[in-house]
CSV table of C-alpha atoms and ligand atoms in Angstrom, one decimal:
chain,number,residue,atom,x,y,z
A,100,MET,CA,52.7,87.5,100.6
A,101,THR,CA,50.0,89.0,99.7
A,102,ALA,CA,46.0,88.1,99.7
A,103,ASP,CA,46.2,86.1,96.1
A,104,ASP,CA,47.9,83.5,97.9
A,105,LEU,CA,44.7,83.2,100.1
A,106,PRO,CA,43.1,80.0,97.5
A,107,ALA,CA,46.4,78.4,97.6
A,108,LEU,CA,46.8,78.4,101.2
A,109,VAL,CA,43.6,77.2,101.9
A,110,ALA,CA,44.4,74.5,99.5
A,111,LEU,CA,47.9,73.1,101.3
A,112,ASP,CA,46.4,73.8,104.6
A,113,GLU,CA,43.3,71.7,103.7
A,114,VAL,CA,46.0,68.9,102.4
A,115,CYS,CA,48.0,68.6,105.4
A,116,PHE,CA,45.5,69.1,107.6
A,117,GLY,CA,42.1,67.8,106.2
A,118,SER,CA,39.6,67.9,108.7
A,119,GLU,CA,41.5,70.1,111.1
A,120,ALA,CA,42.0,72.6,108.2
A,121,TRP,CA,41.0,76.5,108.5
A,122,SER,CA,38.4,77.3,106.5
A,123,THR,CA,39.1,80.4,103.6
A,124,VAL,CA,37.3,82.7,106.0
A,125,SER,CA,39.6,81.5,108.7
A,126,TRP,CA,42.6,82.6,106.4
A,127,ALA,CA,41.3,85.6,105.6
A,128,ALA,CA,41.1,86.4,109.1
A,129,GLU,CA,44.6,86.0,109.2
A,130,PHE,CA,45.0,88.0,106.9
A,131,ASP,CA,43.2,90.9,107.9
A,132,ARG,CA,45.3,90.9,111.5
A,133,LEU,CA,48.2,90.9,109.3
A,134,SER,CA,49.1,95.2,110.4
A,135,GLU,CA,48.1,93.8,113.6
A,136,ASP,CA,49.7,91.1,115.7
A,137,ARG,CA,49.9,88.2,112.7
A,138,VAL,CA,53.0,86.9,110.7
A,139,ILE,CA,52.7,84.8,107.8
A,140,LEU,CA,55.5,83.9,105.5
A,141,VAL,CA,55.7,81.7,103.0
A,142,ALA,CA,57.9,79.0,101.4
A,143,ASP,CA,57.3,79.6,97.5
A,144,GLU,CA,58.4,77.1,94.4
A,145,GLY,CA,56.8,78.1,92.4
A,146,ALA,CA,54.1,77.3,93.9
A,147,ILE,CA,53.1,78.0,97.8
A,148,VAL,CA,54.9,75.2,99.1
A,149,GLY,CA,54.9,75.2,102.6
A,150,TYR,CA,54.0,78.3,105.5
A,151,VAL,CA,54.1,79.5,109.1
A,152,VAL,CA,51.4,81.7,111.1
A,153,LEU,CA,52.8,83.0,114.1
A,154,LEU,CA,50.6,85.6,116.9
A,155,VAL,CA,53.9,88.2,117.6
A,156,PRO,CA,51.9,90.5,120.0
A,157,PRO,CA,53.0,94.0,119.7
A,158,VAL,CA,54.3,94.4,123.1
A,159,ALA,CA,57.9,92.9,123.6
A,160,LEU,CA,57.2,91.6,126.7
A,161,ASP,CA,54.6,89.2,125.5
A,162,VAL,CA,55.0,86.1,124.7
A,163,VAL,CA,54.9,85.0,120.9
A,164,GLU,CA,52.9,81.8,119.7
A,165,LEU,CA,53.9,79.4,116.8
A,166,LEU,CA,49.7,79.0,115.3
A,167,ARG,CA,50.5,76.9,112.3
A,168,ILE,CA,53.4,75.3,110.5
A,169,ALA,CA,53.1,73.3,107.6
A,170,VAL,CA,54.9,71.5,104.4
A,171,ALA,CA,52.8,70.3,101.2
A,172,PRO,CA,54.2,66.6,102.0
A,173,ALA,CA,55.9,65.8,98.7
A,174,GLY,CA,58.6,68.7,100.2
A,175,ARG,CA,58.9,66.0,103.2
A,176,ARG,CA,62.0,65.7,104.8
A,177,THR,CA,63.6,68.7,102.2
A,178,GLY,CA,64.3,71.4,104.4
A,179,ILE,CA,62.3,73.9,103.8
A,180,GLY,CA,59.9,73.6,107.4
A,181,GLY,CA,63.6,73.8,109.1
A,182,GLN,CA,64.3,77.3,106.4
A,183,LEU,CA,60.4,78.4,107.6
A,184,MET,CA,60.8,77.9,110.9
A,185,THR,CA,64.1,79.7,110.9
A,186,ALA,CA,62.8,82.6,108.9
A,187,ALA,CA,60.1,82.7,111.1
A,188,LEU,CA,62.3,82.5,114.7
A,189,SER,CA,64.7,85.7,113.0
A,190,LYS,CA,61.5,87.1,113.8
A,191,CYS,CA,60.9,85.8,117.4
A,192,SER,CA,64.7,87.9,118.9
A,193,GLY,CA,64.8,88.4,122.3
A,194,ARG,CA,61.1,87.1,122.9
A,195,THR,CA,59.5,83.8,123.8
A,196,VAL,CA,57.9,81.3,121.7
A,197,LEU,CA,54.8,79.0,123.0
A,198,LEU,CA,53.9,76.1,120.9
A,199,GLU,CA,50.7,73.2,121.0
A,200,VAL,CA,51.6,70.1,119.6
A,201,ALA,CA,49.8,66.8,119.7
A,202,ALA,CA,52.1,64.4,121.9
A,203,GLY,CA,51.7,62.2,118.6
A,204,ASN,CA,53.0,64.3,116.2
A,205,GLU,CA,56.5,62.7,115.7
A,206,SER,CA,57.6,65.3,112.6
A,207,ALA,CA,56.9,68.2,114.1
A,208,ASP,CA,57.6,67.6,117.5
A,209,GLY,CA,60.8,66.3,116.3
A,210,LEU,CA,61.2,69.6,113.6
A,211,TYR,CA,61.1,71.8,116.9
A,212,ARG,CA,62.9,69.9,119.6
A,213,ALA,CA,65.7,70.1,116.6
A,214,PHE,CA,65.2,74.4,116.6
A,215,GLY,CA,65.7,74.1,120.6
A,216,PHE,CA,62.2,74.2,122.0
A,217,GLU,CA,61.6,72.4,124.9
A,218,GLU,CA,58.3,70.7,127.0
A,219,ILE,CA,56.9,73.1,129.3
A,220,SER,CA,53.1,71.1,130.9
A,221,ARG,CA,51.1,69.0,128.9
A,222,ARG,CA,47.1,69.1,128.2
A,223,ARG,CA,46.5,65.6,129.3
A,224,GLY,CA,43.9,63.6,126.7
A,225,TYR,CA,43.5,67.7,126.0
A,226,TYR,CA,42.2,66.1,121.7
A,227,ALA,CA,40.1,64.1,120.4
A,228,GLY,CA,40.9,60.5,120.7
A,229,GLY,CA,42.5,60.8,124.0
A,230,GLU,CA,45.9,62.8,122.9
A,231,ASP,CA,47.7,64.9,124.8
A,232,ALA,CA,48.3,68.1,123.9
A,233,VAL,CA,52.2,69.3,124.6
A,234,ILE,CA,53.3,72.7,125.1
A,235,MET,CA,56.9,73.6,124.6
A,236,ARG,CA,59.2,77.1,124.7
A,237,TRP,CA,61.7,78.0,122.9
A,238,ARG,CA,63.6,81.1,123.7
A,239,GLU,CA,66.4,82.7,122.4
A,240,THR,CA,70.1,82.0,123.7
A,241,VAL,CA,72.9,84.2,123.0
B,486,COA,C1,56.2,68.9,110.1
B,486,COA,C2,56.7,69.4,109.2
B,486,COA,C3,56.4,71.4,108.7
B,486,COA,C4,58.4,69.3,109.4
B,486,COA,O1,59.5,69.8,107.1
B,486,COA,P1,59.5,69.4,107.2
B,486,COA,O2,60.4,69.9,105.4
B,486,COA,O3,59.3,67.8,106.4
B,486,COA,O4,60.7,69.6,107.6
B,486,COA,P2,62.9,70.2,107.6
B,486,COA,O5,62.6,68.6,106.4
B,486,COA,O6,62.8,71.2,107.2
B,486,COA,O7,63.2,69.4,108.8
B,486,COA,C5,64.3,69.6,109.7
B,486,COA,C6,63.7,69.1,110.9
B,486,COA,O8,62.7,68.7,111.7
B,486,COA,C7,62.8,67.3,112.6
B,486,COA,N1,61.5,66.5,111.2
B,486,COA,C8,61.0,66.8,110.5
B,486,COA,N2,60.5,65.7,109.9
B,486,COA,C9,60.7,64.7,110.9
B,486,COA,C10,60.1,63.3,111.2
B,486,COA,N3,58.8,62.8,110.4
B,486,COA,N4,60.5,62.8,112.6
B,486,COA,C11,61.7,63.2,113.0
B,486,COA,N5,61.8,64.4,112.8
B,486,COA,C12,61.4,65.1,111.3
B,486,COA,C13,64.2,66.9,111.9
B,486,COA,O9,65.1,67.5,113.0
B,486,COA,C14,64.8,67.5,111.0
B,486,COA,O10,65.7,67.0,110.0
B,486,COA,P3,66.3,66.8,109.3
B,486,COA,O11,66.1,65.8,108.5
B,486,COA,O12,68.2,67.5,109.1
B,486,COA,O13,66.7,65.3,109.9
B,486,COA,C15,56.5,69.0,108.1
B,486,COA,O14,56.4,67.5,108.3
B,486,COA,C16,54.5,69.3,108.8
B,486,COA,O15,54.2,70.2,107.0
B,486,COA,N6,54.0,68.4,109.4
B,486,COA,C17,52.1,68.1,108.7
B,486,COA,C18,51.2,69.4,109.3
B,486,COA,C19,51.8,69.7,111.1
B,486,COA,O16,51.9,68.4,111.7
B,486,COA,N7,52.6,70.7,111.5
B,486,COA,C20,52.5,70.4,112.9
B,486,COA,C21,51.7,71.5,113.5
B,486,COA,S1,50.6,72.7,113.6
């Protein structure tokens, strides 16, 4: 992807996350870190229909964080999220990946579990409204 994709990503993020969407400034900051520790992958079907953002520290022992993954509502349950996850995890060979997800986010929970993520911890009442944050971990199995 290139900086030209930025407006499309911002627009898709808004559709997927509403008031929790990252701003243009936040997305630009993610782009600025591509040479440092960010990996951004997009699903492109003529237009961008999904994306995943990873924080991949250069030190191999440090954990990778899956910061965000989303698919346009009209494209869900067609395998795009799974393709993004496969591509993302292929960048994480030998690493541990952590993520945080709202306890009630069934689609994300289903996707993560389908790819071998396991719950390792919870932050009780972490989100506004009192929902728990679930911390999940993936490790490459050989
Ligand atoms: C989570 C999300 C990215 C999944 O994308 P998707 O393209 O619909 O996922 P896929 O079609 O590739 O599904 C892959 C697997 O994930 C699981 N899954 C996906 N949606 C699910 C749902 N609603 N309920 C339960 N499991 C689900 C299933 O195991 C599915 O495999 P299957 O279709 O063979 O049963 C999508 O629902 C989304 O964008 N949600 C809003 C954004 C979000 O909450 N992101 C996570 C927090 S950053």
